[in-house]
């Protein structure tokens, strides 16, 4: 089942689980997939920035993607295929699609500057992976330092029929969602799924601006699922109440570099993955940081029992 | 009264108030000073990044600083003097000190890369402004793209006796505070005031890590004052409760580009400044964004009545 | 006499002369102006990147520009007014034009990325300085890290009738000159003077591609004048012969950071300026570097006697 | 035969030859190896920035390296293994060494800033590839935007005994060579081969400052070989005479983006490679650019007959 512009809900960005010695932990991949399914995620995204993708060899990347896809058993898996060159991108994209991926995700390389460089890059990327492969456009200026205006995004989407989704994580980005939805209202942009990232930090208002859901790696995807649902049901206060209870922890997780360590720590604590190890070079948490996260969890748990971890 | 390494509490980063036509609004400067005093701020910082400093001429910068200083009537005012060159930096620094400033604040220019370039820059800056001028070192990698390790900060502080304070806004930065306080424990770093920025987004834990207070522009400095006080009194839960109530709004304010518009909007709504206008080129808020902030204010007001604005 | 799109020939980028103690050397300004006139320059550009402009206070900038303009006695002087903000830019631009400048020159600030950010910036700059002030657009990606495509330059020129010249120093940039001249042939771009920078390193071919002349700071502007003339006269081999004789020295001068030291050293050696001092923080030459430049001069002198310096 | 700190002479940076349809042209690899041998190169470097390395899959990279190594039949081949992550770097490094490479070359990833980040990175890289693999440190700030001071280079070399060579292409960089050689004189740095890049643009003086030779991709490696030899023989004027004759073309080749197209064009014209095609996305030359290079070749040929190409 290939991804379409109708996609919505919460796509969890999955970490890649490792053992302490750096080997891939395939059993934890299965556990992650099962967990995401149980909490109501609509799909999974693997090998994103969070997924330590650059630390894998080409073969390992394909192995990881395949393991996620098999276990997902039909639920959509999006595979990050960003690479320094198109040959590696094509190899992984074709391999992942052959293994049953729903789509691939492509971020622009950090050296792109002008509008033309950006649109040319994505046209060439599509030529490389093949026009039959549905793909997600990742817009993440804070980390990638590539700035795409709403008009440039529209050009990319219009030029490339196989682009089915925007992973939106511009910051600030609320007006960008409104602008893109405005383009659709005035007929200048075709249907496009918009899922939002940024660690979920603005999900409350992103939904109100017209996002179709979340695509991020916060360690409580169950909360993201609920906020997306409540927001769609028009239960504004309830959505914000739940969101606000988690915000102190989400903010803590959103710290660059530290974030992945916190996420793996919490997912390990929730019993999902066997180890919170990262492959080298990885970040780690001091005892003080762990205690801070434990304290935050205890505070979240006052409102959301799922955060009550031993 | 010159600033010393004992400085602590909350230093409000003041916006520069303008009329809609771009002229300086001096009456609102006075109102800001009075407001900061009433809510318990220990000091004021002017002409920071938030203060639209680059939009002022050299003479206007000195006029603005002088107006703040006079009205503050003895309470410490820190004046941002970052400039592309040392001649302009010196002129403003000497002028501000002559007018009664407590200290100046210096950020590194964005092109600095190596440890040596950074330490050399600050040595030259001190030579330019004079060794008798106390100054605040601004560490703000996210915006300035200059990365100073704890060891480099120690070198700068050690090399330059007139450096009395660190405006800390590395992100993530909690471990950096711990590292610097560790240096002081092991005797390798002399006393140094550490006030934290980043829009206050991590103030709760920054205080616990050893910060002396806050130096940021959040539109509720009264809350910052309270959190700093509660934290020093050891009332951890109470500090977090108040902090968490404001976090959704603080997060909204922290969006780059949009943030200043939100702050001026809220300060105007609180009756402090006469207009929320920015001098060109400025950011602005859409009606939707204003409604979002109003909604956030109403939610904060459930816990903190000071946010109950008409 | 204001600058027009007909401007051509060689505009020397003038260094700002200082004494060893950092004071401005006004007599050397006069000597520079006289020298540039004697060797056939069509105009002078002051307070460019080469001119140590950021090291001057606002008042000093205006004083330097005024001194150059008065001595030039009618020959066109272009004044660099790039500044972090529009208030300072306006003050210097209006002051310089009142003092008799022919035009001002504006470079984009390094943080601009998208096509829209760039075109918006220049529209706002023109609004700030006034539409009556002719100006030169500086396109220097290597140093400024702002990339303007030919199409974006055309938009800027079309949007702003007061833009009369492009200081072209993209690298590589030959195709850009051809593209802009192509726009003029197909009627989509109005007349525009194009003078080229990049230390003169590609002047030979830039002239053949359609440049109107040179605007750079090479210490032998007399050679630039000759190459521009020979090229216009169609004496291709002669132009290249002279150019090639200087290229080893030009290449040496083009080293970032070191370049200004070399230029001041040679101009001092030619008897034009009284000292090769830079205001702090400045670069300097080691004895080995000075000997290398002396050796290069002796080699140039085999073809061009003007390089025969004691 | 593994590379040692005694390495010297000219190491040609080899392009990767492709057919017009993007397939690897293995016969041209053999021809390149033979050509480099005939003109007196001491070694070959493959899969560098010039070698379009990011456009190859992992398997292709190893295939290309292996083909070069086999044909070189004992002459040293250095294999670029820079990669976004250590797993891919290790795979290629071990594979290349198993195939008989003399060493690998590692450039720092562009996001490194502080001295500690840089030294930590290379320590981790050595851990990844194994301490038994000799490697070349690439210092190329202009393209990589990572700045390593002489002191940092000394730290890297001292920390990692397997580092045997510096590929020096800082710009300006003459004083850096002098500084490193100075460290060796004062005993604070162990023996280290220094070969210089930058398209050869400063080779004349780099040799005089103490470089051991050249490592760059200029399309006349025969000239590099001669200049290195003449310089070592103390024939200063002769070295500069030959160098200067080529400088106009070298300068043309050094244009970023265009450079590779020019090099492949000239190597094709010299009869070495079968096609000047680049794999997508590639740069190309306009007819005007080709005519300019032809003209430059004809001018070089007045001094150096090897440039006389039909």
PDB file of C-alpha atoms in Angstrom, chain A residues 142 171-175 178 201-205 208-209 236-237 240-241 243-244 247-248 251-252 254-258 286 288-289 291-292 295-296 299 302, chain B residues 142 171-175 178 201-205 208-209 236-237 240-241 243-244 247-248 251-252 254-258 286 288-289 291-292 295-296 299 302:
ATOM      1  CA  UNK A 142      16.681  24.681  11.819  1.00  0.00           C
ATOM      2  CA  UNK A 171      10.202  27.021  13.036  1.00  0.00           C
ATOM      3  CA  UNK A 172       8.298  29.229  13.248  1.00  0.00           C
ATOM      4  CA  UNK A 173       5.962  27.446  10.910  1.00  0.00           C
ATOM      5  CA  UNK A 174       2.331  28.090  11.795  1.00  0.00           C
ATOM      6  CA  UNK A 175       1.859  30.703   9.088  1.00  0.00           C
ATOM      7  CA  UNK A 178      -1.923  28.461   6.770  1.00  0.00           C
ATOM      8  CA  UNK A 201       6.371  21.350  20.240  1.00  0.00           C
ATOM      9  CA  UNK A 202       3.671  23.213  18.315  1.00  0.00           C
ATOM     10  CA  UNK A 203       1.318  20.342  17.542  1.00  0.00           C
ATOM     11  CA  UNK A 204      -1.556  21.973  19.441  1.00  0.00           C
ATOM     12  CA  UNK A 205      -1.726  24.941  17.072  1.00  0.00           C
ATOM     13  CA  UNK A 208      -5.711  24.098  14.310  1.00  0.00           C
ATOM     14  CA  UNK A 209      -3.886  25.603  11.342  1.00  0.00           C
ATOM     15  CA  UNK A 236      -9.846  22.322  21.758  1.00  0.00           C
ATOM     16  CA  UNK A 237      -9.455  22.709  25.511  1.00  0.00           C
ATOM     17  CA  UNK A 240      -4.477  21.665  24.936  1.00  0.00           C
ATOM     18  CA  UNK A 241      -4.891  20.280  28.453  1.00  0.00           C
ATOM     19  CA  UNK A 243      -0.680  18.691  25.348  1.00  0.00           C
ATOM     20  CA  UNK A 244       0.296  21.170  28.059  1.00  0.00           C
ATOM     21  CA  UNK A 247       4.993  20.116  27.166  1.00  0.00           C
ATOM     22  CA  UNK A 248       7.665  20.366  29.906  1.00  0.00           C
ATOM     23  CA  UNK A 251      10.597  20.700  25.537  1.00  0.00           C
ATOM     24  CA  UNK A 252      13.291  18.768  27.386  1.00  0.00           C
ATOM     25  CA  UNK A 254      13.605  18.790  21.938  1.00  0.00           C
ATOM     26  CA  UNK A 255      17.140  19.818  22.940  1.00  0.00           C
ATOM     27  CA  UNK A 256      19.371  19.068  19.970  1.00  0.00           C
ATOM     28  CA  UNK A 257      21.925  16.375  20.627  1.00  0.00           C
ATOM     29  CA  UNK A 258      20.426  15.455  23.972  1.00  0.00           C
ATOM     30  CA  UNK A 286      24.353  12.459  33.069  1.00  0.00           C
ATOM     31  CA  UNK A 288      21.455  14.668  36.855  1.00  0.00           C
ATOM     32  CA  UNK A 289      19.765  14.680  33.475  1.00  0.00           C
ATOM     33  CA  UNK A 291      16.876  12.544  37.445  1.00  0.00           C
ATOM     34  CA  UNK A 292      15.443  15.605  35.716  1.00  0.00           C
ATOM     35  CA  UNK A 295      11.002  14.255  37.775  1.00  0.00           C
ATOM     36  CA  UNK A 296       9.322  15.473  34.588  1.00  0.00           C
ATOM     37  CA  UNK A 299       4.821  15.510  36.899  1.00  0.00           C
ATOM     38  CA  UNK A 302      -0.287  13.566  37.530  1.00  0.00           C
TER      39      UNK A 302
ATOM     40  CA  UNK B 142      21.656  29.059  18.076  1.00  0.00           C
ATOM     41  CA  UNK B 171      20.870  25.098  23.782  1.00  0.00           C
ATOM     42  CA  UNK B 172      21.139  22.492  25.138  1.00  0.00           C
ATOM     43  CA  UNK B 173      22.933  24.175  27.980  1.00  0.00           C
ATOM     44  CA  UNK B 174      22.153  22.533  31.304  1.00  0.00           C
ATOM     45  CA  UNK B 175      25.385  20.545  31.377  1.00  0.00           C
ATOM     46  CA  UNK B 178      27.043  22.298  35.721  1.00  0.00           C
ATOM     47  CA  UNK B 201      12.464  28.006  28.228  1.00  0.00           C
ATOM     48  CA  UNK B 202      14.731  26.040  30.583  1.00  0.00           C
ATOM     49  CA  UNK B 203      14.764  28.388  33.568  1.00  0.00           C
ATOM     50  CA  UNK B 204      13.239  25.760  35.874  1.00  0.00           C
ATOM     51  CA  UNK B 205      16.210  23.428  35.555  1.00  0.00           C
ATOM     52  CA  UNK B 208      18.623  23.911  39.822  1.00  0.00           C
ATOM     53  CA  UNK B 209      21.894  23.550  37.936  1.00  0.00           C
ATOM     54  CA  UNK B 236      10.886  22.992  43.697  1.00  0.00           C
ATOM     55  CA  UNK B 237       7.326  21.907  42.969  1.00  0.00           C
ATOM     56  CA  UNK B 240       7.752  24.169  38.379  1.00  0.00           C
ATOM     57  CA  UNK B 241       4.009  24.616  38.831  1.00  0.00           C
ATOM     58  CA  UNK B 243       6.755  27.767  35.303  1.00  0.00           C
ATOM     59  CA  UNK B 244       4.716  25.050  33.617  1.00  0.00           C
ATOM     60  CA  UNK B 247       5.435  27.337  29.335  1.00  0.00           C
ATOM     61  CA  UNK B 248       2.883  27.116  26.482  1.00  0.00           C
ATOM     62  CA  UNK B 251       7.265  28.420  23.874  1.00  0.00           C
ATOM     63  CA  UNK B 252       5.093  30.473  21.541  1.00  0.00           C
ATOM     64  CA  UNK B 254      10.397  31.721  21.613  1.00  0.00           C
ATOM     65  CA  UNK B 255       9.743  31.345  17.888  1.00  0.00           C
ATOM     66  CA  UNK B 256      12.506  33.225  16.100  1.00  0.00           C
ATOM     67  CA  UNK B 257      11.296  36.215  14.136  1.00  0.00           C
ATOM     68  CA  UNK B 258       7.800  36.009  15.565  1.00  0.00           C
ATOM     69  CA  UNK B 286      -1.638  37.772  11.738  1.00  0.00           C
ATOM     70  CA  UNK B 288      -4.893  34.180  13.796  1.00  0.00           C
ATOM     71  CA  UNK B 289      -1.636  34.508  15.695  1.00  0.00           C
ATOM     72  CA  UNK B 291      -6.053  35.012  18.681  1.00  0.00           C
ATOM     73  CA  UNK B 292      -3.692  32.154  19.530  1.00  0.00           C
ATOM     74  CA  UNK B 295      -6.097  31.966  23.995  1.00  0.00           C
ATOM     75  CA  UNK B 296      -2.757  31.106  25.591  1.00  0.00           C
ATOM     76  CA  UNK B 299      -5.085  29.540  29.786  1.00  0.00           C
ATOM     77  CA  UNK B 302      -6.251  30.054  35.164  1.00  0.00           C
TER      78      UNK B 302
END
